[in-house]
Structure formats: C-alpha cells, structure tokens
C-alpha cells in the first residue's frame, strides 16, 4: 500500500512511449490500480497520457476517466468519438456515467446516449441527467438490490443473485411493495444468519432512513454522517425507490464543501486548484482583491479626515497598520468560528447570547493585548505616553467592535439564506480595517483633542 | 428523515423532567434515533441531560455517549461509577469503547477495564489503547469477519455466521493463513453468487489493500479515498491481521483535518467550537493575536524610520493600511492555494516553476489593481500625482513579493515536515504587513527623495 509515483517510473514510461514499446508498457501497467494510473496520466503530458489511455482496455480506462483531473479528462474525451465515449460509459455505474455525460456539450451528449449499448443502463443514465447536480437525485446511482415484500426468501435470494451481478457493492437490500414504494430494508448480515425458509415479510426491518430526490447534497451528507450510514435510499415524491447514495460520494461532498469554505476564507471565489491556468486563478482571486482595494480607498479617505493630527501627533499614523491588523485578525477569528459552527450544526442559543459571549471573550483578549501594547509602546516603541494611552484605549474598543462585526455578519447572512462563508476573508478584514481606523482616530481626537 | 429539534420539543421535555413524568418521557424517546437524542441532550442543561440519560437503557445510552459533545460526555461519565461506565462500554464496538476509555483519567481507566464483563472484548480494547490516536492502530476496530484459506466454503459460512453475530456491518471477509497473516479477501457478493460447495482457496481474491498499525490517520484517509474503499484491513509488523478501519471513521478524520486547516487559516490554534468556554476560546485565539500585535510593533518601528517623510509627503501615511491590506490578502490567497494543493496531493512541478507561475499571476493581478489605484488616486482621492505614482509602483511590487512569500513559506514548511497550514492566517498577514510597508516606503524614498 505504499504506492508513490517515482520520477524513475515517469521517465521509464516516457521512454517506453517514445520507443512505442507497447508490450513493455502493457506489462508495466497491467497490475496497477486504476487510481494509480490516473495519477500517472495527470503527471504526463497530454500526448503521452492519450497514448497510454488508448493502449488500455475499456474496463480499465472507464475507471481511469473517473479519477482524472477535469482538464485532462475533457481533453481526452475531446479526442474520442461518441461511440468510443459510449463504450467507456457502458462500463461505469450510472451515477458516474451521468457525471461524465454532464460535462459534455449538449450535442455530443445526445450522440453519446444514442450509442449506449445497454438500453436499461441508458434509460437510467438519462433519468439521472434530469436531476440537479447538487441534489440527492444528482448524487444517486441506480445500482441497488431490491426485493418485493411479498416474496419468499427463496425467490428473494434467487432474484438478488441476478441483481447482484450488476451491483459492485451491496450495502443494503431494499424492500418495496407492488408499487415500488420503499417499505424497509434487509441487511446482508441478516440474510446470512437467517434460514432460507423464513418468509421475507417476517425478517425485514420496517424502518429505513431515506432522502427525497430533491434533498440538497449537503443535507444528505449531514444525515449520513449523523446517522452513520454507508448508503441511503432515495425516493421520489410518491415514496417510490428510485436510487441510492453511497458514502464515497458523500466523502466528496464533504471535502468539496470544506474546500469551498476554506477558499472563501482566503478570498478565492471559485473552486480552483494550484494547477489551474493563470486566467482561471485570476478570475477567482482578482474580484476579492478589487474589493480590498476599494476598501483601501475608503481607509485613505478616513485617514484624510484626520489630517489635522499629523503636525502635532504624527506618531498616531505609525499605529494605523497595527490597529487595522488587529481588527482584521479578530474579525476573521470570530467569523470563522461562527461559519464552522453553522456548517457543523453545533451553534445553539440566540444571536444575543452569542454576541454577549463574543463581547466578554474579546474584552478579555482586548485587555490582555492592551496591557502588552501599553508596556510595549512605552519601553519598546518610545512613543509619547498620551499616544500610548490613546492607542491602548482604541485597541480594546476596536477588538470588541471587530469581534461583534465578525459574529453578526455571518449569522445574519445565514438567516437570509446566503452562504455565511462569504463573510470571512477579505470582506471581513476590509470592513474591519475601515471601522477600526475610524474608531481609532475618533478616540484619538477625543483624548488628544486636535 | 426530516428530524429537526423544535423549541416545543425541548420545552415539553423540560416540563416532563420537572414533573418527573418518566413514563411519558420514555414513550417520547422510545423510537428516537440515538443521534437525535444526543443532539437533544446537548441542548438541555446538564442536570436535565443526566436525568434523561439515567432513564434510558444501556444499549441506547452507550450509542448516545459516542455522539455527545465532549464536555457533556465528560460530565456524564464523571457521575457514573466505573462499573456503570464498563456496562456502557460492553455495548460498544472496540474502537469506540477504546476512544471513550482514552478520555478517562489513568486511575478510572484501570478500574473500568477491570469491570468489563466480556473478557475477549476487554482484551481487544486494551490492545487498541496501546496505539497512538492518530495512527491506523488508533482508528481500527477489532470487529471483523475472517476465514482461513484452508477451510472449505461450508466451514467458512458456518464460522462466519458465528462471527457475524458480533459484527454490526460486514464490509469484507478477510482470508488469513494458519499464522493469521492476511492473504486476501472474499466479498459478500461473491459468497452470495457462489455455490457453497466451492473450496475457499478457489474463490478468494489474493490481492487486498491494507495499512500497517502505525500508518498515520491522514494517510489512511488518503488511501481509502483514492482507492474508494469502504473498509481497509490493518496488519502488524509481521503482516498479521489485527483490525479493520471503516469509512465512517475516515469521514471524521477528513472533517477534522479540514476543520483544522480552516481554523489555522483564521488564526485559531486549537480545535475549538463556538460553544466552548471563554477560557478555551481565548487559549485558542490569543496566541495568534499576540503574534499579530508583536508584528504590529515592528510596523510601528518601520514607519518610524520614515518619519522624515511626514512633513512634506504626509499623504503617504494615508496609504499604509491599503498597502498592508493588499499584501495580506494576496499572501493569504497564495498560501491557501498551496496549502490546499498539498493537502489534496494535487501539487505537481518544482518549487521554481511554482514561484514563476505565482509571479506571472501576481504581476497580472498587480497591473490591473495598480491601474485602478492610479485612476482612483487621481480622481477619487485627489492626491498629489507623484504620490499616486509612488503608491501605484509600490502596489505592484508589494503584490508580487507578498505572493512569493505566500507561496514559498508553506512549501518550505512542508519540506521540513511542518504543517503548512501554520503559514496561513495571521502568520502570513503579519509578515506581509511588515514587508509591504517596508517596500512601500523604500520605493517612496527612491521616487520622492526625502
């Protein structure tokens, strides 16, 4: 289990491709896991990757396609004919096949579907394409094992053996009625430990968790995590069993959601990766920087209001970056804790209690930091004592206000159905910069009177 | 599947507890999922939670214990005798039981273990306690189904039925030799679709992914995600099968890791939640704020170096928060993309290529932002044209340098085996504030000559 792609392996592969040594290549790749081959293809250049892809049989290539990074997959698919793409999809589970078709252009999509060999499979895929990507319908697959509540266990086992041929992993056996409505479930373990003569209606569990086709993917993830489920059946509006979602798809949803929040907190507005193009990365990063720049304009204006202080109390201006930085950091901390609490559903109590707690917390932090600042400004920075007192007073006020803003904004966004993670990152630092500097100089004006 | 805890339910429960109406309480909670009850207990006050906990039978309470927030679990456990704790643990899987014992003090731990009724279970738990929490050994459970490669399928099925009684979910059937060394696996599906007369050695798959007891948890998560595994067997140094890890434990590892990175990016150094105490939250937040404050001291000193500019070019000081904010935001963006790339294993290419790409990217961003700034400073901010040119030139330089720092630091930390996520958040904003201001005023000095 210690698979790591070595430079030597890549060089060896490139050499074999150059010399068109297909036999050696095939031997080298034969026993490799498709996920490892996908990782290798991502590391090779496009022509090399295509060369290897064409060498492998479709049982393997279809799985590899799934694991490739999106750019490379798109590139490889663009070189395949609709018939060839359909051959790949025939090997895949319906949910994976639907995901790949979803990435194709409308025109090619239809051609590919018409080339699918297995009609049942094609029907299932077309059905899945109807659902939104971020709903249970968009996540589910059609591969499941279901039995009728009126069957005997013997019929059941026979039918299951047939169905199991098309299902790579059996999580649960779902029990339905004549109208295909979900009635309950039967665990494989129960089947293993029950005599074959028992009637099915005697053994199945009449309680089964399910989600509806239009349940949001993050909600499905929350439910499966909370109830520790490895698979969950999906029902339509009439309660009929239409598919199942497995935990591996949910792992992706959880990771994507966490990545998205992380990127928003860092001021990156689209799902990008380090290896994306400069244009894509700029599109994700520039908007937030423009926002921060415009916020910067406001801070320039605010500071301009207090130009009068420059002659007598010029040292005040040395502290603006410190005040702004503290306001920004405190605000990000507060909002991050709220965003995470909302995401993990661990936030209890009212908004007022939350703000009250945040005030106490930031007062405690503020007083400690102010003490360090007061001592530091006197001994290390050698500033005028009155400036020291001004900055210290301002620091406490700024920290309290910044933490309130950091708490209030994500909670409010969430109330209005907006993603609270938007409030983290540049948005909160910029607004806290402005507020912080305004508060700082207003207090200075009060104390020093310029 | 639409379980939401309503205020009415909580009020109703509180009322029933007040009036000690145990019968009604039992009826109300009887059909509720243990995860839902845990959520309710987290919402009640401690005495109420304990009251309900004592009312339920141990089959349910043991599962509830697992789902509770740590504080409440600790509180409830502190009110139970070692014998009572042991009764709870007897109901749990070995890995979950070991996790709970791991939270107890050394003294109580030993008493609890001596009170465990099932000796085999106790032995397993004691074994699990030997492993580090963040390794495969610390994650694994002992509940698995294993068969001997020399058995016939008939013996196998009989033995499996016995073993399956103690295993709540069967993922795979592991095949071992006489020395208990892991040789391969047998899927339940194969068993379902194979005649019972086939000898076991004919049907099992002689290839099975496994991890070693001391593999790090994040590495186990990476492997299980990459190869889409729902369970993975764990072997000791001699290749003997000692346990298995299931995907639900891995979901927690993935979530914890993402949460940790997110918190580090926000300047929160410990795993805290919004509902933790003020002291815990302060302990997690204050260190980063002190770091930022000390960084602020340095910016004050740096600005002091350029005091001479104040008389003639005082407007320069209006732009320090803007420059600092841009440096901070760019730095955080760059480092976040690197941290995420490292975490997801999608970073390819050398450090030099990476830095080169970042320079191009930040030059592109920098020029666009500088153009906005130049126009804005002339028309909106009405500053002297030379100050405008100075600030604009500085902005481009600062953005490029900040992005290089943001790229270089996490990659370097990672090379030395330090968590690169440490580089995000206050650390990068503070160092970029200092560098940014230094660069800005140095350029100003060059252009304006004060």
Short mmCIF file of C-alpha atoms in Angstrom, two decimals, chain B residues 112-359:
data_model
loop_
_atom_site.label_atom_id
_atom_site.label_comp_id
_atom_site.label_asym_id
_atom_site.label_seq_id
_atom_site.Cartn_x
_atom_site.Cartn_y
_atom_site.Cartn_z
CA UNK B 112 -13.27 0.50 34.22
CA UNK B 113 -11.25 -2.10 32.33
CA UNK B 114 -11.32 -4.48 35.29
CA UNK B 115 -15.11 -4.15 35.37
CA UNK B 116 -15.65 -5.13 31.72
CA UNK B 117 -17.71 -8.31 31.60
CA UNK B 118 -16.73 -9.74 28.24
CA UNK B 119 -13.09 -10.82 28.58
CA UNK B 120 -12.41 -11.04 24.84
CA UNK B 121 -13.86 -7.57 24.37
CA UNK B 122 -11.72 -6.25 27.23
CA UNK B 123 -8.56 -7.80 25.76
CA UNK B 124 -9.30 -6.17 22.41
CA UNK B 125 -9.88 -2.78 23.99
CA UNK B 126 -6.66 -2.97 25.99
CA UNK B 127 -4.80 -3.83 22.82
CA UNK B 128 -6.30 -0.84 20.99
CA UNK B 129 -5.31 1.52 23.81
CA UNK B 130 -1.66 0.77 23.03
CA UNK B 131 -1.76 2.61 19.71
CA UNK B 132 -1.42 6.34 19.08
CA UNK B 133 -4.72 8.07 18.47
CA UNK B 134 -3.65 9.41 15.09
CA UNK B 135 -2.46 6.11 13.61
CA UNK B 136 -4.27 3.26 11.88
CA UNK B 137 -3.95 1.32 15.16
CA UNK B 138 -5.76 4.08 17.00
CA UNK B 139 -8.55 4.17 14.42
CA UNK B 140 -9.15 0.48 13.87
CA UNK B 141 -11.71 -1.77 15.47
CA UNK B 142 -11.37 -5.48 16.16
CA UNK B 143 -14.79 -6.42 14.82
CA UNK B 144 -14.22 -8.23 11.55
CA UNK B 145 -15.04 -11.45 9.82
CA UNK B 146 -12.07 -13.61 8.92
CA UNK B 147 -11.77 -17.08 7.43
CA UNK B 148 -8.89 -19.46 7.00
CA UNK B 149 -7.62 -20.09 3.48
CA UNK B 150 -7.61 -23.82 4.16
CA UNK B 151 -11.26 -24.03 5.07
CA UNK B 152 -13.98 -25.31 2.81
CA UNK B 153 -16.75 -22.88 1.91
CA UNK B 154 -19.12 -24.78 4.16
CA UNK B 155 -16.95 -24.40 7.30
CA UNK B 156 -16.44 -20.86 6.23
CA UNK B 157 -20.13 -19.99 6.09
CA UNK B 158 -20.76 -21.67 9.44
CA UNK B 159 -17.86 -19.85 11.09
CA UNK B 160 -18.91 -16.61 9.52
CA UNK B 161 -22.39 -16.86 10.90
CA UNK B 162 -20.90 -17.17 14.36
CA UNK B 163 -18.53 -14.24 13.87
CA UNK B 164 -21.17 -12.08 12.24
CA UNK B 165 -23.16 -12.04 15.47
CA UNK B 166 -20.58 -9.63 16.93
CA UNK B 167 -20.10 -7.51 13.85
CA UNK B 168 -22.69 -4.88 13.08
CA UNK B 169 -21.70 -4.36 9.43
CA UNK B 170 -19.76 -6.75 7.26
CA UNK B 171 -17.62 -4.98 4.69
CA UNK B 172 -15.35 -7.73 3.52
CA UNK B 173 -14.44 -11.18 4.62
CA UNK B 174 -10.70 -11.37 5.16
CA UNK B 175 -8.78 -14.52 4.36
CA UNK B 176 -5.81 -15.44 6.56
CA UNK B 177 -3.35 -18.32 6.77
CA UNK B 178 -2.60 -20.52 9.78
CA UNK B 179 -0.37 -17.81 11.24
CA UNK B 180 -3.16 -15.23 10.92
CA UNK B 181 -1.29 -13.47 8.12
CA UNK B 182 -3.58 -11.58 5.74
CA UNK B 183 -3.73 -13.39 2.40
CA UNK B 184 -6.70 -11.88 0.58
CA UNK B 185 -10.37 -11.14 0.74
CA UNK B 186 -13.73 -12.54 -0.18
CA UNK B 187 -16.62 -10.26 -0.95
CA UNK B 188 -20.06 -10.92 0.47
CA UNK B 189 -21.36 -10.58 -3.04
CA UNK B 190 -19.09 -13.37 -4.26
CA UNK B 191 -20.31 -15.51 -1.44
CA UNK B 192 -23.87 -14.75 -2.42
CA UNK B 193 -23.28 -15.69 -6.03
CA UNK B 194 -21.05 -18.75 -5.48
CA UNK B 195 -22.18 -22.29 -4.82
CA UNK B 196 -21.49 -23.45 -1.28
CA UNK B 197 -19.52 -26.44 -2.49
CA UNK B 198 -16.64 -24.42 -3.94
CA UNK B 199 -13.42 -24.60 -1.90
CA UNK B 200 -12.46 -21.25 -0.37
CA UNK B 201 -8.99 -21.19 -1.91
CA UNK B 202 -10.66 -21.23 -5.34
CA UNK B 203 -12.74 -18.13 -4.85
CA UNK B 204 -10.87 -15.65 -2.75
CA UNK B 205 -9.09 -12.66 -4.23
CA UNK B 206 -5.40 -12.91 -3.49
CA UNK B 207 -4.92 -9.17 -3.54
CA UNK B 208 -6.03 -6.91 -0.76
CA UNK B 209 -5.13 -3.36 0.17
CA UNK B 210 -4.04 -2.98 3.76
CA UNK B 211 -2.34 -0.50 6.03
CA UNK B 212 0.07 -1.04 8.88
CA UNK B 213 -0.85 -0.28 12.51
CA UNK B 214 1.47 2.72 12.53
CA UNK B 215 0.28 4.33 9.27
CA UNK B 216 -0.81 7.92 10.01
CA UNK B 217 -4.56 8.54 10.03
CA UNK B 218 -4.42 11.15 7.26
CA UNK B 219 -2.50 8.68 5.09
CA UNK B 220 -5.16 6.03 5.73
CA UNK B 221 -7.78 8.62 4.73
CA UNK B 222 -5.86 9.42 1.55
CA UNK B 223 -5.56 5.74 0.59
CA UNK B 224 -9.20 4.91 1.31
CA UNK B 225 -10.38 7.92 -0.65
CA UNK B 226 -8.06 7.31 -3.56
CA UNK B 227 -8.95 3.66 -3.94
CA UNK B 228 -12.60 4.20 -2.99
CA UNK B 229 -12.52 1.70 -0.13
CA UNK B 230 -15.26 1.33 2.45
CA UNK B 231 -13.08 -0.65 4.81
CA UNK B 232 -9.40 -1.48 4.96
CA UNK B 233 -7.70 -4.22 7.00
CA UNK B 234 -4.86 -3.32 9.34
CA UNK B 235 -1.83 -5.59 9.74
CA UNK B 236 1.01 -5.63 12.25
CA UNK B 237 4.74 -5.71 11.53
CA UNK B 238 4.55 -9.42 10.65
CA UNK B 239 1.65 -8.97 8.25
CA UNK B 240 -0.85 -10.48 10.67
CA UNK B 241 -4.42 -9.21 10.52
CA UNK B 242 -5.12 -7.19 13.68
CA UNK B 243 -8.11 -4.99 12.83
CA UNK B 244 -10.06 -3.02 10.26
CA UNK B 245 -10.87 0.63 9.65
CA UNK B 246 -14.25 1.62 8.22
CA UNK B 247 -15.08 4.64 6.08
CA UNK B 248 -17.22 6.34 8.76
CA UNK B 249 -14.14 6.78 10.95
CA UNK B 250 -12.32 8.19 7.95
CA UNK B 251 -15.07 10.73 7.32
CA UNK B 252 -14.30 12.09 10.78
CA UNK B 253 -10.57 12.23 10.03
CA UNK B 254 -11.23 14.14 6.79
CA UNK B 255 -13.57 16.58 8.51
CA UNK B 256 -11.21 17.14 11.43
CA UNK B 257 -8.30 17.77 9.09
CA UNK B 258 -10.31 20.27 7.01
CA UNK B 259 -11.56 21.98 10.17
CA UNK B 260 -8.02 22.24 11.49
CA UNK B 261 -6.71 23.84 8.31
CA UNK B 262 -9.64 26.23 8.27
CA UNK B 263 -9.05 27.24 11.86
CA UNK B 264 -5.33 27.74 11.32
CA UNK B 265 -6.11 29.97 8.34
CA UNK B 266 -8.36 32.00 10.61
CA UNK B 267 -5.79 32.24 13.39
CA UNK B 268 -7.26 29.71 15.78
CA UNK B 269 -4.68 27.30 17.07
CA UNK B 270 -6.67 24.57 18.78
CA UNK B 271 -9.69 22.60 17.89
CA UNK B 272 -12.42 24.73 19.44
CA UNK B 273 -16.10 25.15 18.80
CA UNK B 274 -18.36 28.15 19.18
CA UNK B 275 -19.92 26.57 22.26
CA UNK B 276 -16.65 26.01 24.12
CA UNK B 277 -15.89 28.06 27.23
CA UNK B 278 -14.44 31.57 27.03
CA UNK B 279 -11.19 30.33 28.58
CA UNK B 280 -10.78 27.59 25.93
CA UNK B 281 -11.60 30.02 23.14
CA UNK B 282 -9.16 32.58 24.49
CA UNK B 283 -6.43 29.97 24.71
CA UNK B 284 -7.00 29.15 21.04
CA UNK B 285 -7.24 32.73 19.82
CA UNK B 286 -4.95 34.85 21.99
CA UNK B 287 -1.56 33.43 20.88
CA UNK B 288 -2.16 34.44 17.27
CA UNK B 289 -3.36 37.88 18.32
CA UNK B 290 -0.20 38.38 20.39
CA UNK B 291 1.84 37.38 17.36
CA UNK B 292 -0.07 39.91 15.25
CA UNK B 293 0.42 42.58 17.92
CA UNK B 294 4.17 42.00 18.03
CA UNK B 295 4.18 42.20 14.23
CA UNK B 296 2.32 45.49 14.67
CA UNK B 297 5.14 46.73 16.89
CA UNK B 298 7.54 46.09 14.03
CA UNK B 299 5.35 48.05 11.58
CA UNK B 300 5.35 50.97 14.04
CA UNK B 301 9.15 50.82 14.14
CA UNK B 302 9.39 50.59 10.36
CA UNK B 303 7.10 53.58 9.90
CA UNK B 304 9.18 55.46 12.47
CA UNK B 305 12.19 55.04 10.18
CA UNK B 306 10.42 57.11 7.57
CA UNK B 307 9.23 59.86 9.93
CA UNK B 308 11.15 62.35 7.78
CA UNK B 309 8.55 61.97 5.04
CA UNK B 310 5.77 63.22 7.25
CA UNK B 311 6.30 66.89 6.81
CA UNK B 312 6.40 67.08 3.04
CA UNK B 313 4.64 63.89 1.98
CA UNK B 314 2.23 63.23 4.85
CA UNK B 315 -0.30 61.75 2.42
CA UNK B 316 1.97 58.72 2.06
CA UNK B 317 0.87 57.64 5.54
CA UNK B 318 -2.78 57.57 4.45
CA UNK B 319 -1.93 54.64 2.18
CA UNK B 320 -0.20 52.36 4.68
CA UNK B 321 -3.38 50.43 5.62
CA UNK B 322 -4.21 50.00 1.93
CA UNK B 323 -0.75 48.62 1.11
CA UNK B 324 -0.76 46.39 4.19
CA UNK B 325 -4.24 45.07 3.40
CA UNK B 326 -3.35 44.23 -0.20
CA UNK B 327 -0.13 42.48 0.88
CA UNK B 328 -2.06 40.49 3.46
CA UNK B 329 -4.87 39.46 1.13
CA UNK B 330 -2.58 38.43 -1.71
CA UNK B 331 -0.39 36.46 0.68
CA UNK B 332 -3.32 34.58 2.16
CA UNK B 333 -4.67 33.70 -1.31
CA UNK B 334 -1.31 32.34 -2.44
CA UNK B 335 -0.67 30.34 0.68
CA UNK B 336 -4.22 28.95 0.81
CA UNK B 337 -3.93 27.56 -2.71
CA UNK B 338 -0.62 25.91 -1.84
CA UNK B 339 -1.89 24.51 1.46
CA UNK B 340 -4.92 23.05 -0.26
CA UNK B 341 -2.82 21.65 -3.09
CA UNK B 342 -0.54 19.96 -0.58
CA UNK B 343 -3.48 18.57 1.39
CA UNK B 344 -5.18 17.18 -1.70
CA UNK B 345 -1.97 15.96 -3.23
CA UNK B 346 -2.58 17.86 -6.47
CA UNK B 347 0.60 19.91 -6.46
CA UNK B 348 2.98 18.93 -9.25
CA UNK B 349 6.13 20.55 -10.61
CA UNK B 350 9.14 22.10 -8.93
CA UNK B 351 9.26 24.97 -6.45
CA UNK B 352 10.81 27.20 -9.10
CA UNK B 353 8.02 26.59 -11.58
CA UNK B 354 5.51 27.24 -8.86
CA UNK B 355 7.15 30.55 -7.90
CA UNK B 356 7.42 31.55 -11.57
CA UNK B 357 3.73 30.90 -12.10
CA UNK B 358 2.88 32.88 -8.99
CA UNK B 359 4.99 35.82 -10.20
#
